[in-house]
Coordinates of C-alpha atoms in Angstrom, one line a residue:
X1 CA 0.0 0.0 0.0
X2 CA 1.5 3.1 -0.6
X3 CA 1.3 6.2 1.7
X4 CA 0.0 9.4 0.9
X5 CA 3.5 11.9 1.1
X6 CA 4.1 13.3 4.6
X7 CA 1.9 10.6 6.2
X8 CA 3.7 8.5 8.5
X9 CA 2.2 4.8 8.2
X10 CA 2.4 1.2 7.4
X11 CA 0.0 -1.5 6.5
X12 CA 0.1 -5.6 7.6
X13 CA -1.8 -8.1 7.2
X14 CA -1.5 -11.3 9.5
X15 CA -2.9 -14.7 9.2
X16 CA -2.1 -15.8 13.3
X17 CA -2.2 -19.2 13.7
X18 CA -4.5 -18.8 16.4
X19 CA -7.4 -15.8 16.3
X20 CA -10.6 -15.0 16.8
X21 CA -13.3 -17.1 15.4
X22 CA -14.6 -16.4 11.3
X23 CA -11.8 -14.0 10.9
X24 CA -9.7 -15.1 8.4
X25 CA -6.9 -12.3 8.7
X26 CA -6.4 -9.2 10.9
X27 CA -5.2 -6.1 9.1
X28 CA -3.1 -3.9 11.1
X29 CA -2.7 -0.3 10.0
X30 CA 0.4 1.9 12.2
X31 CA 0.0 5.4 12.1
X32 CA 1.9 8.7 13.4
X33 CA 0.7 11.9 13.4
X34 CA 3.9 14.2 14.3
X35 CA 2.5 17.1 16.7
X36 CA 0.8 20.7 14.7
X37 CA 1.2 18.5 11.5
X38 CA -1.2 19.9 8.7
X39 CA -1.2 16.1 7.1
X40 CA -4.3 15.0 9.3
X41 CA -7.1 15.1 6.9
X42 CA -4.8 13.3 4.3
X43 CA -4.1 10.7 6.5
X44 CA -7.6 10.0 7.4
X45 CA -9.0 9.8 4.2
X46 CA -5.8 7.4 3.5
X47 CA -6.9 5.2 6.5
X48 CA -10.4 5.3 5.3
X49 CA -10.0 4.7 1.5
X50 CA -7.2 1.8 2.1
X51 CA -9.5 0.1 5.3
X52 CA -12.4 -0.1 2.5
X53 CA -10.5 -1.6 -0.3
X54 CA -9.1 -4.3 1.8
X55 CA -12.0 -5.0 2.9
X56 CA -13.2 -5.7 -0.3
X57 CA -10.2 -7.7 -1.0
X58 CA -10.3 -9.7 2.4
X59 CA -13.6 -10.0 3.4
X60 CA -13.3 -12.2 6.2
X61 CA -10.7 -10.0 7.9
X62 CA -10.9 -7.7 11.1
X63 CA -8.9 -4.2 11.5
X64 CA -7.1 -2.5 14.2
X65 CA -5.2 1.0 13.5
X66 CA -3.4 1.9 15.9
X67 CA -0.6 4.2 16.9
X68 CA 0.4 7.8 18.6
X69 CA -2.4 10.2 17.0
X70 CA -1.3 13.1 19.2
X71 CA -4.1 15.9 18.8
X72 CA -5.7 14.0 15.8
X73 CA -9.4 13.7 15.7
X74 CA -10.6 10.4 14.6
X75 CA -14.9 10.4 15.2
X76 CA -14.3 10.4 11.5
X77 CA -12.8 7.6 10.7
X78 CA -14.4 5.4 13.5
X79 CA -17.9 6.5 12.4
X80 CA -17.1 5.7 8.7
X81 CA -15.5 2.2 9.4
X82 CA -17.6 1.8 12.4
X83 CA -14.8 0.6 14.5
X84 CA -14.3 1.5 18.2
X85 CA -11.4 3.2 20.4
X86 CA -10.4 0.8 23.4
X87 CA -7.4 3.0 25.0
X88 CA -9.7 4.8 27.8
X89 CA -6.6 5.7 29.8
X90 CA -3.9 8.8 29.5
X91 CA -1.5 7.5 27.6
X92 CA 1.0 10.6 27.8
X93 CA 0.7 12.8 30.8
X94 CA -3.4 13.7 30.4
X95 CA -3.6 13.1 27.2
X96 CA -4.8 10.1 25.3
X97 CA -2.5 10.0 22.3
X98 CA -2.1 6.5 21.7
X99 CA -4.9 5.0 20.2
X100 CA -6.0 1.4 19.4
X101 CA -9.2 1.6 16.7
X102 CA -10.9 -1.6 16.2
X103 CA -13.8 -3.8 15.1
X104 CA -12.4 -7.0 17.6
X105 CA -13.1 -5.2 20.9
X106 CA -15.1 -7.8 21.9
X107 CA -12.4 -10.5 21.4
X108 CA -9.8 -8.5 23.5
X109 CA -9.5 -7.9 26.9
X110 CA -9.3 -4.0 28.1
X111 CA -6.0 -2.6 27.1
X112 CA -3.5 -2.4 30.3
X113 CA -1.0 0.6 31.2
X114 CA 2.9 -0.8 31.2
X115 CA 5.3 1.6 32.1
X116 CA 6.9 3.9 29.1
X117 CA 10.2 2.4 27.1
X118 CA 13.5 3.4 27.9
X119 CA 13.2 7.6 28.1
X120 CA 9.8 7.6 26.6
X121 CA 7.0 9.6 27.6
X122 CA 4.7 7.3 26.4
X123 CA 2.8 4.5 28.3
X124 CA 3.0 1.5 26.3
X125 CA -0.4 -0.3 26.2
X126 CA -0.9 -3.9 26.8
X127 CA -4.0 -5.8 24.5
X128 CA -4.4 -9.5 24.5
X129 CA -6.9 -11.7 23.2
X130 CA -9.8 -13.0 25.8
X131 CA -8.7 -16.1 27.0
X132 CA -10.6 -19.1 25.5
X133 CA -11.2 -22.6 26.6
X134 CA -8.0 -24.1 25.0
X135 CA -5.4 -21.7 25.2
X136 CA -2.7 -22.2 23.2
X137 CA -0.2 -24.1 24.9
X138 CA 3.5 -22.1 25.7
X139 CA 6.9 -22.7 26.8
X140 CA 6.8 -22.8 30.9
X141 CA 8.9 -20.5 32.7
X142 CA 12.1 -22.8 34.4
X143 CA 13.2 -22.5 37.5
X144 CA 17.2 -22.6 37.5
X145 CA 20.1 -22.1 40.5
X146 CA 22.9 -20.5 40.5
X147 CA 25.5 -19.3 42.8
X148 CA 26.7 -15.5 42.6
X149 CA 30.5 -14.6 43.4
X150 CA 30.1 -11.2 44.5
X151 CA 33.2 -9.0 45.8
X152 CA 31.4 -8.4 48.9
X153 CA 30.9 -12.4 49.5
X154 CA 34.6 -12.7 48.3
X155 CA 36.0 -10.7 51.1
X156 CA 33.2 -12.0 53.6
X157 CA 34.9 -15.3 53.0
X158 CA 38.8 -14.2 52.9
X159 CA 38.3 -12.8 56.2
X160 CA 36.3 -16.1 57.5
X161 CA 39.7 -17.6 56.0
X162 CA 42.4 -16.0 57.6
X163 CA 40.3 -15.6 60.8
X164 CA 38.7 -19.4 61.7
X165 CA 41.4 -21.4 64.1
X166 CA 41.0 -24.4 63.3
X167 CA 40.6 -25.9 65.8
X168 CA 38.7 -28.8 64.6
X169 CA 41.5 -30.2 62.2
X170 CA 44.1 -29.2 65.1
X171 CA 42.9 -31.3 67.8
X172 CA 41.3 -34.1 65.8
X173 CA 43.9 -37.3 65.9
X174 CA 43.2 -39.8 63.0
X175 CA 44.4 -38.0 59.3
X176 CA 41.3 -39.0 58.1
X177 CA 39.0 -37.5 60.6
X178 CA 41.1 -34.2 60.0
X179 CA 40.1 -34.6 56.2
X180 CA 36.8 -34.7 57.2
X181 CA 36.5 -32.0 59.5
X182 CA 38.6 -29.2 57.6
X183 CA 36.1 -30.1 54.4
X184 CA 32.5 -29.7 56.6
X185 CA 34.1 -26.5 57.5
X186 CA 35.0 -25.1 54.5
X187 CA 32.1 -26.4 52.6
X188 CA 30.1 -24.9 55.7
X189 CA 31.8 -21.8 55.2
X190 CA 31.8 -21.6 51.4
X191 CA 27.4 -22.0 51.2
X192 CA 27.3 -19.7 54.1
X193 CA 29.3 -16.5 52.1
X194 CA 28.1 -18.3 48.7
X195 CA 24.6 -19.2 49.0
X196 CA 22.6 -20.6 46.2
X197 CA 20.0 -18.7 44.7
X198 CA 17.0 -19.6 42.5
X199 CA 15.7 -17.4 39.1
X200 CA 12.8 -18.2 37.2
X201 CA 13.6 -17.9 33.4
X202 CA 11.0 -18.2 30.3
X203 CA 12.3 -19.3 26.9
X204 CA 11.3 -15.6 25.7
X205 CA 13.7 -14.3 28.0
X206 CA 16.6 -12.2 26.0
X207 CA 20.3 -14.4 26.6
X208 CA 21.8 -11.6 28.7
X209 CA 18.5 -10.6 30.8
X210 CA 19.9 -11.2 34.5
X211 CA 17.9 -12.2 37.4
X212 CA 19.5 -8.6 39.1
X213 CA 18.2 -6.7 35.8
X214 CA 14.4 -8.9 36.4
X215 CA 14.7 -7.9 39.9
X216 CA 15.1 -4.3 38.9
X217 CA 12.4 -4.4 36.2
X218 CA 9.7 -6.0 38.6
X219 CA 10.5 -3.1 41.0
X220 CA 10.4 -0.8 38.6
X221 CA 6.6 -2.1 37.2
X222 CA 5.6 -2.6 41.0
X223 CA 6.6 1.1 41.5
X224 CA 4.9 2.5 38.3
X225 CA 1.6 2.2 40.2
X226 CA 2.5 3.3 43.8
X227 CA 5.3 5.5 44.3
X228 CA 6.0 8.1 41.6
X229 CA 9.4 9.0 43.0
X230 CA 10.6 5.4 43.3
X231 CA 10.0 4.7 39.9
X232 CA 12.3 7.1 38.4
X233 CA 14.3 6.4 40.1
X234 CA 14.1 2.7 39.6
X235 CA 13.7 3.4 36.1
X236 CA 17.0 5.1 35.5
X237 CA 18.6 2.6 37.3
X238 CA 17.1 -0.5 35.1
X239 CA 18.2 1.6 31.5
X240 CA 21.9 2.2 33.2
X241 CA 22.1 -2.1 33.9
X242 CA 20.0 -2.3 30.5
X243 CA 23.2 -0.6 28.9
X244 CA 25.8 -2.1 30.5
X245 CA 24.6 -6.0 30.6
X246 CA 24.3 -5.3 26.5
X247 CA 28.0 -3.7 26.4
X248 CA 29.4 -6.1 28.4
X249 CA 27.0 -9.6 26.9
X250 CA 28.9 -9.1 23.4
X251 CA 32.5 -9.8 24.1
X252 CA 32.1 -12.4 26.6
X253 CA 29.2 -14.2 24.4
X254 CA 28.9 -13.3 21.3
X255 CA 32.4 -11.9 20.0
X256 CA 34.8 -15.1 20.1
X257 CA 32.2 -17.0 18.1
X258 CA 33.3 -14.6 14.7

């Protein structure tokens, strides 16, 4: 489909495996409408024209345009195509600027807030499918343990080291019980400064996401809805570890396999 010059917007059409019933395709239509642009009207009558030739072409299929609209008035285009707007939150500040236009409302579940992107403005907006008898089956999330070697834990255990008498190798008499005394202890000593901890990990989880950096995230979400101040704070402090796990992931991982 080609775009109308100065309009900012791209066409797909999906066949998803799994979607809702006697719709043979969804059509998505993206759209941006920069801020005081005077490109509105052209990009409404774009949507509008396109929308009604595919649905000639596709008549089976569903719609949903969405995308940041900014001050764009769309009664228009939802009246003509007789489609609805779900997004009934403020998506940036107190304004609703990102819209979701659509003619499967009734297949979907409300749309959800989610904290912006990186140093976005904008919420993003969450939209799944109503869940149906026999949802599709995914990938469990694993639970793994690991041990971490932090600096603090190194030095916790150096000090244990050159601190601990001894006492129990010392005045034990058979070599053998000696053996076995010295290794309780430093086995003892060694899961005391080094103890294992578990992290749940989904196969949809990026290689160099890090249970500290999941830790951070779910603060940072939990925070989103309670405590302003916390989360951005939280939030700087997740894109800083987002920065430096992706510096660092490449020539440790990825680098030596060239």
């Amino acid at each position: 489909v080609e775009s109308p010059e100065g309009c900012e917007v791209v066409w797909i059409r999906a066949a998803p495996p799994s979607h809702p019933r006697h719709t043979g395709s969804i059509i998505y239509c993206l759209a941006y409408h920069p801020p005081r642009s005077s490109n509105g009207p052209a990009l409404i009558n774009h949507i509008i024209e396109t929308t009604e030739t595919l649905r000639g072409r596709y008549p089976s299929s569903k719609e949903v345009i969405c995308g940041d609209f900014n001050e764009l008035k769309t009664s228009d285009l939802r009246q003509q195509l007789h489609l609805t707007q779900v997004v009934d939150f403020n998506t940036n500040g107190h304004n609703t600027l990102d819209l979701i236009i659509t003619d499967l409302a009734e297949q979907y579940l409300p749309p959800q807030p989610l904290p912006p992107l990186g140093k976005s403005t904008h919420l993003c907006v969450l939209w799944v499918p109503s869940p149906t008898k026999s949802p599709p089956h995914t990938a469990a999330a694993a639970v793994r343990t690991y041990r971490p070697i932090t600096d603090s834990a190194v030095r916790q255990f150096g000090q244990w080291v050159q601190q601990h008498p001894c006492t129990e190798v010392l005045e034990a008499e058979d070599v053998n019980d000696k053996w076995k005394n010295y290794m309780d202890t430093i086995t003892t000593a060694y899961h005391s400064s080094f103890p294992i901890k578990t992290a749940r990990t989904h196969p949809s989880d990026a290689p160099c996401l890090t249970p500290r950096m999941k830790r951070l995230i779910r603060q940072r979400n939990k925070a989103f809805y309670t405590d302003t101040f916390r989360y951005r704070s939280v939030r700087k402090k997740v894109i800083r570890k987002i920065k430096s796990v992706k510096k660092n992931y490449y020539p440790t991982k990825i680098h030596h396999i060239k």
